[in-house]
PDB file of C-alpha atoms (C1' of nucleotides) in Angstrom:
ATOM      1  CA  MET A   1      -0.032 -65.544  64.072  1.00 96.00           C
ATOM      2  CA  ARG A   2       2.380 -62.646  64.474  1.00 97.00           C
ATOM      3  CA  ILE A   3       3.287 -60.125  61.837  1.00 97.00           C
ATOM      4  CA  GLY A   4       6.347 -61.930  60.540  1.00 97.00           C
ATOM      5  CA  GLU A   5       4.402 -65.048  59.722  1.00 97.00           C
ATOM      6  CA  LEU A   6       1.637 -63.089  58.051  1.00 97.00           C
ATOM      7  CA  ALA A   7       4.233 -61.323  55.977  1.00 96.00           C
ATOM      8  CA  GLU A   8       5.766 -64.612  54.924  1.00 95.00           C
ATOM      9  CA  ARG A   9       2.438 -66.230  54.118  1.00 96.00           C
ATOM     10  CA  THR A  10       1.294 -63.312  51.997  1.00 95.00           C
ATOM     11  CA  GLY A  11       4.582 -62.338  50.425  1.00 94.00           C
ATOM     12  CA  VAL A  12       4.085 -58.811  51.671  1.00 95.00           C
ATOM     13  CA  SER A  13       6.677 -57.012  53.759  1.00 95.00           C
ATOM     14  CA  VAL A  14       6.234 -56.392  57.455  1.00 97.00           C
ATOM     15  CA  ARG A  15       6.465 -52.700  56.764  1.00 96.00           C
ATOM     16  CA  ALA A  16       3.639 -52.924  54.261  1.00 96.00           C
ATOM     17  CA  LEU A  17       1.422 -54.716  56.772  1.00 97.00           C
ATOM     18  CA  ARG A  18       1.976 -52.015  59.336  1.00 96.00           C
ATOM     19  CA  TYR A  19       1.220 -49.478  56.636  1.00 96.00           C
ATOM     20  CA  TYR A  20      -2.075 -51.213  55.872  1.00 96.00           C
ATOM     21  CA  GLU A  21      -2.989 -50.983  59.514  1.00 96.00           C
ATOM     22  CA  GLU A  22      -2.036 -47.333  59.539  1.00 94.00           C
ATOM     23  CA  GLN A  23      -4.422 -46.798  56.632  1.00 94.00           C
ATOM     24  CA  GLY A  24      -7.182 -48.654  58.407  1.00 94.00           C
ATOM     25  CA  LEU A  25      -7.185 -51.536  55.942  1.00 94.00           C
ATOM     26  CA  LEU A  26      -6.091 -54.199  58.374  1.00 95.00           C
ATOM     27  CA  THR A  27      -6.663 -54.581  62.092  1.00 95.00           C
ATOM     28  CA  ALA A  28      -4.877 -56.724  64.625  1.00 96.00           C
ATOM     29  CA  GLU A  29      -5.345 -57.910  68.144  1.00 96.00           C
ATOM     30  CA  ARG A  30      -2.620 -56.743  70.440  1.00 96.00           C
ATOM     31  CA  SER A  31      -0.942 -58.895  73.053  1.00 95.00           C
ATOM     32  CA  GLU A  32      -0.226 -57.576  76.515  1.00 94.00           C
ATOM     33  CA  SER A  33       3.161 -56.377  75.339  1.00 95.00           C
ATOM     34  CA  GLY A  34       1.737 -54.666  72.297  1.00 95.00           C
ATOM     35  CA  GLN A  35       2.578 -57.207  69.643  1.00 97.00           C
ATOM     36  CA  ARG A  36       0.158 -57.703  66.779  1.00 97.00           C
ATOM     37  CA  HIS A  37      -1.683 -60.991  66.427  1.00 97.00           C
ATOM     38  CA  TYR A  38      -3.710 -61.958  63.389  1.00 97.00           C
ATOM     39  CA  GLY A  39      -6.296 -64.608  62.650  1.00 96.00           C
ATOM     40  CA  ASP A  40      -6.212 -66.764  59.543  1.00 95.00           C
ATOM     41  CA  THR A  41      -8.639 -64.503  57.707  1.00 94.00           C
ATOM     42  CA  ALA A  42      -5.967 -61.835  57.654  1.00 96.00           C
ATOM     43  CA  VAL A  43      -4.192 -63.744  54.913  1.00 96.00           C
ATOM     44  CA  ASP A  44      -7.156 -63.405  52.571  1.00 92.00           C
ATOM     45  CA  ARG A  45      -7.627 -59.831  53.578  1.00 93.00           C
ATOM     46  CA  VAL A  46      -4.074 -58.947  52.678  1.00 94.00           C
ATOM     47  CA  ARG A  47      -4.326 -60.738  49.354  1.00 92.00           C
ATOM     48  CA  MET A  48      -7.471 -58.847  48.524  1.00 88.00           C
ATOM     49  CA  ILE A  49      -5.780 -55.580  49.372  1.00 90.00           C
ATOM     50  CA  GLN A  50      -2.900 -56.446  47.111  1.00 88.00           C
ATOM     51  CA  GLN A  51      -5.237 -57.273  44.287  1.00 82.00           C
ATOM     52  CA  LEU A  52      -7.017 -53.983  44.577  1.00 82.00           C
ATOM     53  CA  TYR A  53      -3.725 -52.140  44.700  1.00 84.00           C
ATOM     54  CA  ALA A  54      -2.747 -53.965  41.546  1.00 77.00           C
ATOM     55  CA  ALA A  55      -5.865 -52.569  39.920  1.00 74.00           C
ATOM     56  CA  GLY A  56      -4.627 -49.089  40.662  1.00 75.00           C
ATOM     57  CA  ILE A  57      -7.147 -48.472  43.412  1.00 82.00           C
ATOM     58  CA  SER A  58      -5.889 -46.206  46.182  1.00 87.00           C
ATOM     59  CA  SER A  59      -5.835 -47.133  49.825  1.00 91.00           C
ATOM     60  CA  ALA A  60      -8.477 -44.530  50.566  1.00 89.00           C
ATOM     61  CA  SER A  61     -10.832 -46.147  48.069  1.00 87.00           C
ATOM     62  CA  ILE A  62     -10.004 -49.605  49.294  1.00 88.00           C
ATOM     63  CA  LEU A  63     -10.857 -48.450  52.775  1.00 89.00           C
ATOM     64  CA  GLU A  64     -14.342 -47.518  51.641  1.00 85.00           C
ATOM     65  CA  MET A  65     -14.889 -50.708  49.742  1.00 82.00           C
ATOM     66  CA  LEU A  66     -13.218 -53.312  51.877  1.00 79.00           C
ATOM     67  CA  PRO A  67     -15.880 -54.110  54.455  1.00 75.00           C
ATOM     68  CA  CYS A  68     -18.364 -54.757  51.696  1.00 74.00           C
ATOM     69  CA  MET A  69     -15.915 -56.723  49.600  1.00 71.00           C
ATOM     70  CA  VAL A  70     -15.996 -59.311  52.349  1.00 70.00           C
ATOM     71  CA  THR A  71     -19.718 -59.579  52.846  1.00 71.00           C
ATOM     72  CA  GLY A  72     -21.067 -58.726  49.437  1.00 67.00           C
ATOM     73  CA  LEU A  73     -23.286 -56.075  50.925  1.00 70.00           C
ATOM     74  CA  ALA A  74     -22.966 -52.393  50.195  1.00 70.00           C
ATOM     75  CA  THR A  75     -24.600 -49.047  50.670  1.00 76.00           C
ATOM     76  CA  PRO A  76     -25.697 -47.176  47.531  1.00 80.00           C
ATOM     77  CA  GLU A  77     -22.703 -44.865  47.848  1.00 78.00           C
ATOM     78  CA  VAL A  78     -20.275 -47.743  48.009  1.00 77.00           C
ATOM     79  CA  LEU A  79     -22.025 -49.428  45.135  1.00 82.00           C
ATOM     80  CA  ALA A  80     -21.546 -46.290  43.083  1.00 83.00           C
ATOM     81  CA  LYS A  81     -17.878 -46.247  43.995  1.00 80.00           C
ATOM     82  CA  LEU A  82     -17.591 -49.846  42.920  1.00 80.00           C
ATOM     83  CA  HIS A  83     -19.106 -49.037  39.549  1.00 86.00           C
ATOM     84  CA  GLY A  84     -16.747 -46.132  39.195  1.00 83.00           C
ATOM     85  CA  HIS A  85     -13.769 -48.311  39.871  1.00 83.00           C
ATOM     86  CA  ARG A  86     -15.073 -50.924  37.534  1.00 87.00           C
ATOM     87  CA  SER A  87     -15.178 -48.344  34.778  1.00 87.00           C
ATOM     88  CA  SER A  88     -11.635 -47.273  35.449  1.00 83.00           C
ATOM     89  CA  VAL A  89     -10.455 -50.861  35.443  1.00 85.00           C
ATOM     90  CA  VAL A  90     -12.212 -51.469  32.134  1.00 88.00           C
ATOM     91  CA  LYS A  91     -10.591 -48.358  30.752  1.00 84.00           C
ATOM     92  CA  GLN A  92      -7.203 -49.518  31.918  1.00 83.00           C
ATOM     93  CA  LEU A  93      -7.834 -52.851  30.263  1.00 88.00           C
ATOM     94  CA  ASP A  94      -8.621 -51.176  26.976  1.00 87.00           C
ATOM     95  CA  GLU A  95      -5.559 -49.002  27.124  1.00 82.00           C
ATOM     96  CA  LEU A  96      -3.363 -51.934  27.980  1.00 85.00           C
ATOM     97  CA  ARG A  97      -4.755 -53.948  25.099  1.00 89.00           C
ATOM     98  CA  GLU A  98      -4.043 -51.103  22.746  1.00 84.00           C
ATOM     99  CA  THR A  99      -0.524 -50.787  24.061  1.00 82.00           C
ATOM    100  CA  LEU A 100      -0.043 -54.513  23.662  1.00 87.00           C
ATOM    101  CA  LEU A 101      -1.103 -54.301  20.033  1.00 86.00           C
ATOM    102  CA  ARG A 102       1.342 -51.519  19.441  1.00 79.00           C
ATOM    103  CA  LEU A 103       4.125 -53.436  21.107  1.00 80.00           C
ATOM    104  CA  ASP A 104       3.327 -56.490  19.028  1.00 85.00           C
ATOM    105  CA  THR A 105       3.454 -54.484  15.854  1.00 79.00           C
ATOM    106  CA  VAL A 106       6.855 -53.181  16.733  1.00 75.00           C
ATOM    107  CA  ILE A 107       8.125 -56.555  17.824  1.00 80.00           C
ATOM    108  CA  ALA A 108       6.887 -58.192  14.664  1.00 81.00           C
ATOM    109  CA  GLY A 109       8.568 -55.570  12.534  1.00 75.00           C
ATOM    110  CA  ALA A 110      11.827 -55.833  14.402  1.00 70.00           C
ATOM    111  CA  SER A 111      11.802 -59.610  14.353  1.00 72.00           C
ATOM    112  CA  ALA A 112      11.177 -59.660  10.619  1.00 67.00           C
ATOM    113  CA  THR A 113      14.175 -57.425  10.177  1.00 58.00           C
ATOM    114  CA  PHE A 114      16.359 -60.017  11.810  1.00 53.00           C
ATOM    115  CA  GLU A 115      14.818 -63.000  10.114  1.00 52.00           C
ATOM    116  CA  SER A 116      15.515 -61.418   6.800  1.00 49.00           C
ATOM    117  CA  GLY A 117      19.165 -61.572   7.688  1.00 45.00           C
ATOM    118  CA  VAL A 118      19.617 -57.868   7.629  1.00 43.00           C
ATOM    119  CA  PRO A 119      20.365 -56.753  11.158  1.00 43.00           C
ATOM    120  CA  LYS A 120      20.358 -53.018  11.082  1.00 42.00           C
ATOM    121  CA  PRO A 121      21.307 -50.672  13.871  1.00 43.00           C
ATOM    122  CA  CYS A 122      18.548 -48.764  15.500  1.00 40.00           C
ATOM    123  CA  PRO A 123      18.244 -45.579  13.459  1.00 41.00           C
ATOM    124  CA  HIS A 124      17.961 -42.169  14.935  1.00 34.00           C
ATOM    125  CA  VAL A 125      14.693 -40.331  14.707  1.00 32.00           C
TER     126      VAL A 125
ATOM    127  CA  MET B   1       4.186 -25.017  16.951  1.00 96.00           C
ATOM    128  CA  ARG B   2       5.309 -23.862  20.378  1.00 97.00           C
ATOM    129  CA  ILE B   3       5.064 -25.756  23.623  1.00 97.00           C
ATOM    130  CA  GLY B   4       1.723 -24.339  24.698  1.00 97.00           C
ATOM    131  CA  GLU B   5      -0.003 -25.480  21.548  1.00 97.00           C
ATOM    132  CA  LEU B   6       1.560 -28.909  21.763  1.00 97.00           C
ATOM    133  CA  ALA B   7       0.368 -29.160  25.342  1.00 96.00           C
ATOM    134  CA  GLU B   8      -3.126 -28.222  24.307  1.00 95.00           C
ATOM    135  CA  ARG B   9      -3.223 -30.609  21.368  1.00 96.00           C
ATOM    136  CA  THR B  10      -2.016 -33.534  23.410  1.00 95.00           C
ATOM    137  CA  GLY B  11      -3.729 -32.783  26.683  1.00 94.00           C
ATOM    138  CA  VAL B  12      -0.386 -32.975  28.433  1.00 95.00           C
ATOM    139  CA  SER B  13       0.901 -30.176  30.637  1.00 95.00           C
ATOM    140  CA  VAL B  14       3.697 -27.881  29.550  1.00 97.00           C
ATOM    141  CA  ARG B  15       5.693 -29.028  32.525  1.00 96.00           C
ATOM    142  CA  ALA B  16       5.328 -32.640  31.440  1.00 96.00           C
ATOM    143  CA  LEU B  17       6.563 -31.833  27.942  1.00 97.00           C
ATOM    144  CA  ARG B  18       9.662 -30.194  29.314  1.00 97.00           C
ATOM    145  CA  TYR B  19      10.133 -33.221  31.518  1.00 96.00           C
ATOM    146  CA  TYR B  20       9.958 -35.500  28.483  1.00 96.00           C
ATOM    147  CA  GLU B  21      12.673 -33.462  26.851  1.00 96.00           C
ATOM    148  CA  GLU B  22      14.736 -33.650  30.015  1.00 94.00           C
ATOM    149  CA  GLN B  23      14.430 -37.426  29.862  1.00 94.00           C
ATOM    150  CA  GLY B  24      15.438 -37.478  26.209  1.00 93.00           C
ATOM    151  CA  LEU B  25      12.032 -38.658  25.038  1.00 94.00           C
ATOM    152  CA  LEU B  26      11.182 -35.580  23.036  1.00 95.00           C
ATOM    153  CA  THR B  27      13.358 -33.145  21.154  1.00 95.00           C
ATOM    154  CA  ALA B  28      12.619 -29.670  19.928  1.00 96.00           C
ATOM    155  CA  GLU B  29      14.112 -27.131  17.616  1.00 96.00           C
ATOM    156  CA  ARG B  30      15.059 -23.960  19.384  1.00 97.00           C
ATOM    157  CA  SER B  31      14.413 -20.495  18.060  1.00 95.00           C
ATOM    158  CA  GLU B  32      17.049 -17.816  18.262  1.00 94.00           C
ATOM    159  CA  SER B  33      15.706 -16.771  21.645  1.00 95.00           C
ATOM    160  CA  GLY B  34      15.623 -20.304  22.964  1.00 95.00           C
ATOM    161  CA  GLN B  35      11.953 -21.129  22.610  1.00 97.00           C
ATOM    162  CA  ARG B  36      10.993 -24.693  21.690  1.00 98.00           C
ATOM    163  CA  HIS B  37       9.402 -25.365  18.331  1.00 97.00           C
ATOM    164  CA  TYR B  38       7.838 -28.680  17.402  1.00 97.00           C
ATOM    165  CA  GLY B  39       6.757 -30.298  14.177  1.00 96.00           C
ATOM    166  CA  ASP B  40       3.443 -32.040  13.755  1.00 95.00           C
ATOM    167  CA  THR B  41       4.985 -35.438  14.413  1.00 94.00           C
ATOM    168  CA  ALA B  42       5.553 -34.353  18.008  1.00 96.00           C
ATOM    169  CA  VAL B  43       1.869 -34.824  18.679  1.00 96.00           C
ATOM    170  CA  ASP B  44       2.048 -38.509  17.837  1.00 92.00           C
ATOM    171  CA  ARG B  45       5.256 -38.843  19.728  1.00 93.00           C
ATOM    172  CA  VAL B  46       3.736 -37.438  22.881  1.00 94.00           C
ATOM    173  CA  ARG B  47       0.704 -39.663  22.559  1.00 91.00           C
ATOM    174  CA  MET B  48       2.924 -42.676  22.188  1.00 89.00           C
ATOM    175  CA  ILE B  49       4.857 -41.696  25.273  1.00 90.00           C
ATOM    176  CA  GLN B  50       1.642 -41.350  27.212  1.00 88.00           C
ATOM    177  CA  GLN B  51       0.483 -44.732  26.071  1.00 82.00           C
ATOM    178  CA  LEU B  52       3.667 -46.369  27.204  1.00 83.00           C
ATOM    179  CA  TYR B  53       3.477 -44.585  30.520  1.00 84.00           C
ATOM    180  CA  ALA B  54      -0.046 -45.886  30.876  1.00 77.00           C
ATOM    181  CA  ALA B  55       1.350 -49.377  30.422  1.00 74.00           C
ATOM    182  CA  GLY B  56       3.573 -48.801  33.414  1.00 75.00           C
ATOM    183  CA  ILE B  57       6.735 -48.515  31.366  1.00 82.00           C
ATOM    184  CA  SER B  58       9.323 -46.182  32.851  1.00 86.00           C
ATOM    185  CA  SER B  59      10.805 -43.246  31.020  1.00 91.00           C
ATOM    186  CA  ALA B  60      14.190 -44.945  30.983  1.00 89.00           C
ATOM    187  CA  SER B  61      12.710 -47.947  29.183  1.00 87.00           C
ATOM    188  CA  ILE B  62      10.741 -45.766  26.857  1.00 88.00           C
ATOM    189  CA  LEU B  63      13.941 -43.975  25.991  1.00 89.00           C
ATOM    190  CA  GLU B  64      15.485 -47.246  24.864  1.00 85.00           C
ATOM    191  CA  MET B  65      12.486 -48.304  22.887  1.00 82.00           C
ATOM    192  CA  LEU B  66      11.242 -45.099  21.389  1.00 80.00           C
ATOM    193  CA  PRO B  67      13.488 -44.704  18.346  1.00 75.00           C
ATOM    194  CA  CYS B  68      12.591 -48.199  17.266  1.00 74.00           C
ATOM    195  CA  MET B  69       8.913 -47.738  18.004  1.00 72.00           C
ATOM    196  CA  VAL B  70       8.921 -45.213  15.206  1.00 71.00           C
ATOM    197  CA  THR B  71      10.851 -47.122  12.592  1.00 72.00           C
ATOM    198  CA  GLY B  72      10.072 -50.722  13.469  1.00 68.00           C
ATOM    199  CA  LEU B  73      13.766 -51.565  13.559  1.00 70.00           C
ATOM    200  CA  ALA B  74      15.591 -52.706  16.649  1.00 71.00           C
ATOM    201  CA  THR B  75      18.831 -54.128  17.939  1.00 76.00           C
ATOM    202  CA  PRO B  76      18.725 -57.552  19.606  1.00 81.00           C
ATOM    203  CA  GLU B  77      19.016 -55.905  23.008  1.00 78.00           C
ATOM    204  CA  VAL B  78      16.082 -53.634  22.368  1.00 77.00           C
ATOM    205  CA  LEU B  79      14.105 -56.533  20.974  1.00 82.00           C
ATOM    206  CA  ALA B  80      14.724 -58.413  24.202  1.00 83.00           C
ATOM    207  CA  LYS B  81      13.545 -55.398  26.180  1.00 80.00           C
ATOM    208  CA  LEU B  82      10.436 -55.228  24.080  1.00 81.00           C
ATOM    209  CA  HIS B  83       9.664 -58.862  24.810  1.00 86.00           C
ATOM    210  CA  GLY B  84      10.225 -58.233  28.485  1.00 83.00           C
ATOM    211  CA  HIS B  85       7.801 -55.349  28.490  1.00 83.00           C
ATOM    212  CA  ARG B  86       5.341 -57.380  26.499  1.00 87.00           C
ATOM    213  CA  SER B  87       5.410 -60.007  29.205  1.00 87.00           C
ATOM    214  CA  SER B  88       4.821 -57.478  31.913  1.00 83.00           C
ATOM    215  CA  VAL B  89       1.942 -55.944  30.007  1.00 85.00           C
ATOM    216  CA  VAL B  90       0.386 -59.370  29.530  1.00 88.00           C
ATOM    217  CA  LYS B  91       0.789 -60.029  33.225  1.00 84.00           C
ATOM    218  CA  GLN B  92      -0.851 -56.721  34.044  1.00 83.00           C
ATOM    219  CA  LEU B  93      -3.704 -57.633  31.736  1.00 87.00           C
ATOM    220  CA  ASP B  94      -4.231 -60.926  33.519  1.00 86.00           C
ATOM    221  CA  GLU B  95      -4.204 -59.311  36.917  1.00 81.00           C
ATOM    222  CA  LEU B  96      -6.620 -56.634  35.826  1.00 84.00           C
ATOM    223  CA  ARG B  97      -8.973 -59.222  34.379  1.00 88.00           C
ATOM    224  CA  GLU B  98      -8.915 -61.110  37.640  1.00 84.00           C
ATOM    225  CA  THR B  99      -9.591 -57.954  39.596  1.00 81.00           C
ATOM    226  CA  LEU B 100     -12.455 -57.116  37.279  1.00 87.00           C
ATOM    227  CA  LEU B 101     -14.013 -60.498  37.921  1.00 86.00           C
ATOM    228  CA  ARG B 102     -13.754 -59.973  41.632  1.00 79.00           C
ATOM    229  CA  LEU B 103     -15.263 -56.521  41.379  1.00 79.00           C
ATOM    230  CA  ASP B 104     -18.108 -57.891  39.301  1.00 84.00           C
ATOM    231  CA  THR B 105     -18.788 -60.559  41.852  1.00 79.00           C
ATOM    232  CA  VAL B 106     -19.025 -57.996  44.590  1.00 74.00           C
ATOM    233  CA  ILE B 107     -21.129 -55.644  42.503  1.00 79.00           C
ATOM    234  CA  ALA B 108     -23.502 -58.409  41.557  1.00 80.00           C
ATOM    235  CA  GLY B 109     -23.917 -59.397  45.172  1.00 74.00           C
ATOM    236  CA  ALA B 110     -24.492 -55.864  46.307  1.00 69.00           C
ATOM    237  CA  SER B 111     -26.914 -55.119  43.486  1.00 71.00           C
ATOM    238  CA  ALA B 112     -28.929 -58.230  44.244  1.00 67.00           C
ATOM    239  CA  THR B 113     -29.227 -57.053  47.800  1.00 57.00           C
ATOM    240  CA  PHE B 114     -30.927 -53.887  46.617  1.00 52.00           C
ATOM    241  CA  GLU B 115     -33.059 -55.494  43.979  1.00 52.00           C
ATOM    242  CA  SER B 116     -34.418 -57.833  46.572  1.00 48.00           C
ATOM    243  CA  GLY B 117     -35.749 -54.750  48.276  1.00 44.00           C
ATOM    244  CA  VAL B 118     -33.702 -55.281  51.372  1.00 43.00           C
ATOM    245  CA  PRO B 119     -31.226 -52.425  51.559  1.00 43.00           C
ATOM    246  CA  LYS B 120     -28.930 -53.262  54.405  1.00 42.00           C
ATOM    247  CA  PRO B 121     -26.232 -51.104  55.919  1.00 42.00           C
ATOM    248  CA  CYS B 122     -22.699 -52.097  55.211  1.00 40.00           C
ATOM    249  CA  PRO B 123     -21.797 -54.431  58.055  1.00 41.00           C
ATOM    250  CA  HIS B 124     -18.625 -54.235  59.987  1.00 34.00           C
ATOM    251  CA  VAL B 125     -16.015 -56.926  59.524  1.00 32.00           C
TER     252      VAL B 125
ATOM    253  C1'  DT C   1       4.779   0.918  22.090  1.00 93.65           C
ATOM    254  C1'  DA C   2       2.645  -0.713  26.073  1.00 93.65           C
ATOM    255  C1'  DG C   3       0.897  -4.529  28.487  1.00 93.65           C
ATOM    256  C1'  DA C   4      -0.690  -9.052  28.509  1.00 93.65           C
ATOM    257  C1'  DA C   5       0.260 -13.669  27.569  1.00 93.65           C
ATOM    258  C1'  DA C   6       3.435 -17.181  26.676  1.00 93.65           C
ATOM    259  C1'  DC C   7       7.948 -18.747  27.284  1.00 93.65           C
ATOM    260  C1'  DC C   8      12.537 -19.653  29.657  1.00 93.65           C
ATOM    261  C1'  DT C   9      15.546 -21.928  33.592  1.00 93.65           C
ATOM    262  C1'  DG C  10      16.051 -23.501  38.133  1.00 93.65           C
ATOM    263  C1'  DA C  11      14.547 -25.290  42.123  1.00 93.65           C
ATOM    264  C1'  DC C  12      11.688 -26.893  45.686  1.00 93.65           C
ATOM    265  C1'  DA C  13       6.987 -29.448  46.714  1.00 93.65           C
ATOM    266  C1'  DT C  14       3.914 -33.386  46.122  1.00 93.65           C
ATOM    267  C1'  DT C  15       1.919 -38.186  46.335  1.00 93.65           C
ATOM    268  C1'  DA C  16       1.758 -43.243  47.362  1.00 93.65           C
ATOM    269  C1'  DA C  17       3.408 -47.207  49.008  1.00 93.65           C
ATOM    270  C1'  DC C  18       6.505 -48.567  50.869  1.00 93.65           C
ATOM    271  C1'  DG C  19      12.266 -49.151  52.410  1.00 93.65           C
ATOM    272  C1'  DT C  20      15.402 -48.492  55.937  1.00 93.65           C
ATOM    273  C1'  DC C  21      17.383 -47.217  60.139  1.00 93.65           C
ATOM    274  C1'  DA C  22      17.662 -46.224  65.182  1.00 93.65           C
ATOM    275  C1'  DG C  23      16.824 -47.346  69.686  1.00 93.65           C
ATOM    276  C1'  DA C  24      14.301 -50.166  72.791  1.00 93.65           C
ATOM    277  C1'  DG C  25      11.579 -53.991  74.460  1.00 93.65           C
ATOM    278  C1'  DG C  26       9.885 -59.035  74.143  1.00 93.65           C
ATOM    279  C1'  DC C  27      10.440 -64.187  73.758  1.00 93.65           C
ATOM    280  C1'  DA C  28      12.394 -68.911  73.177  1.00 93.65           C
ATOM    281  C1'  DG C  29      16.427 -72.040  73.514  1.00 93.65           C
ATOM    282  C1'  DG C  30      20.564 -73.527  75.657  1.00 93.65           C
TER     283       DG C  30
ATOM    284  C1'  DC D   1      21.052 -65.471  82.242  1.00 93.65           C
ATOM    285  C1'  DC D   2      22.508 -64.741  77.760  1.00 93.65           C
ATOM    286  C1'  DT D   3      22.080 -64.732  72.997  1.00 93.65           C
ATOM    287  C1'  DG D   4      19.697 -64.142  68.897  1.00 93.65           C
ATOM    288  C1'  DC D   5      15.698 -63.243  66.573  1.00 93.65           C
ATOM    289  C1'  DC D   6      11.294 -60.933  66.433  1.00 93.65           C
ATOM    290  C1'  DT D   7       8.647 -56.987  67.363  1.00 93.65           C
ATOM    291  C1'  DC D   8       7.615 -52.133  68.604  1.00 93.65           C
ATOM    292  C1'  DT D   9       7.349 -46.887  67.478  1.00 93.65           C
ATOM    293  C1'  DG D  10       8.993 -43.003  65.103  1.00 93.65           C
ATOM    294  C1'  DA D  11      11.025 -40.819  61.586  1.00 93.65           C
ATOM    295  C1'  DC D  12      13.460 -39.868  57.561  1.00 93.65           C
ATOM    296  C1'  DG D  13      14.579 -41.709  52.620  1.00 93.65           C
ATOM    297  C1'  DT D  14      13.003 -43.220  47.888  1.00 93.65           C
ATOM    298  C1'  DT D  15      11.038 -42.973  43.204  1.00 93.65           C
ATOM    299  C1'  DA D  16       8.517 -41.041  39.147  1.00 93.65           C
ATOM    300  C1'  DA D  17       6.036 -37.887  36.983  1.00 93.65           C
ATOM    301  C1'  DT D  18       4.670 -34.084  37.481  1.00 93.65           C
ATOM    302  C1'  DG D  19       2.866 -29.231  40.207  1.00 93.65           C
ATOM    303  C1'  DT D  20       4.158 -24.859  41.498  1.00 93.65           C
ATOM    304  C1'  DC D  21       6.650 -20.780  42.251  1.00 93.65           C
ATOM    305  C1'  DA D  22      10.174 -17.166  41.401  1.00 93.65           C
ATOM    306  C1'  DG D  23      12.356 -14.091  38.555  1.00 93.65           C
ATOM    307  C1'  DG D  24      13.393 -12.873  34.076  1.00 93.65           C
ATOM    308  C1'  DT D  25      12.830 -12.740  28.631  1.00 93.65           C
ATOM    309  C1'  DT D  26      10.054 -13.029  24.336  1.00 93.65           C
ATOM    310  C1'  DT D  27       6.127 -12.705  21.513  1.00 93.65           C
ATOM    311  C1'  DC D  28       1.631 -11.270  20.337  1.00 93.65           C
ATOM    312  C1'  DT D  29      -2.069  -7.746  20.315  1.00 93.65           C
ATOM    313  C1'  DA D  30      -4.441  -3.510  20.913  1.00 93.65           C
TER     314       DA D  30
END
DNA sequence: TAGAAACCTGACATTAACGTCAGAGGCAGG
DNA sequence: CCTGCCTCTGACGTTAATGTCAGGTTTCTA
C-alpha cells in the first residue's frame, strides 16, 4: 500500500509516517518513481510506535528497542533499556494514580458543594 | 523565603518558578527592591503544579483549576473541566497499563532467551 | 566596605513530534 | 491529453516548559 492508505489505516498523518522513516523507525520499499510502498506488517509497526510514544518513550529509545519488540529477542543492553523504561512507566503510573486521587478529592468536594444547594463562586487564594 | 530557597525546597528551577508566576499559577509578595518573597504554602502550591503537569495538564488548564484545588469549591464550568481532565487522566492510565503489559511481554520473552542459555543477537526485522 | 552570591528583567535558544506550505512530479479516469 | 488527486523533497512554523545569557541591582558575608 502507499503512504496515504497506511496513514488512513493507522490514523496517523502522512507527515508523521515520513517522520518515523526519518527517525529510522519505519522503512519502505520505493517504487521506480520514488514512491513509498508498505507491506501489511507496517500497520502493526506503526501502532506499536504510537503505543510507545504514548508511554512517553522517545523515538531514539524506540529505535533501539523496536527490532526486538517484534521478535522478542534482545541483547543484554536492550534488555536493560527495556527494564529502565518499564521502571519509568511504572513511575508514571504511580504519579498518575496519585493525581487521579487528588482530582477525585477536589471533584467530590466541589460536587458536594452543589448538592448542598449552596453554589458558591470560586474563591480567590 | 526567596526564590532560590523555594527552588531548592521544591526541586524546581528558579526559571520555572518565574514561569509559573508569568502564567498566573504562583504569586509572590515583592520586597521594596522588587525581590519575590514566598510563604510556606508556596511549597505545596509548586508541588501541586508539578503534579498536574505530570498528568499532562496544561498551564492554562491548571490556571482555571488551581484556586479550586486549594479550597475544594468550584463553579459548574470548572467542575466540568475537572471531569474532563479526570477522563483524560483515566485514559492515560489505561494506555500506560496496556503499554506496560506489552513491555512485560517483550521483557519476559527476552529474559527467557537468556535464561535458556542461548544468548542471541538482536535480529534484524 | 568590598566582593561574592543571589536576584531582577528581557530576550533568544531548545526539544520533540509533528503541521503546513511550496514547487514539482506521478498516476488513474474520462 | 487533461484534470484531479496522490506523492515527493525541503524547509520553515508550532507549542510548552523550560535553559541560558546579558547586563544590571540587591543582599549577605568576611
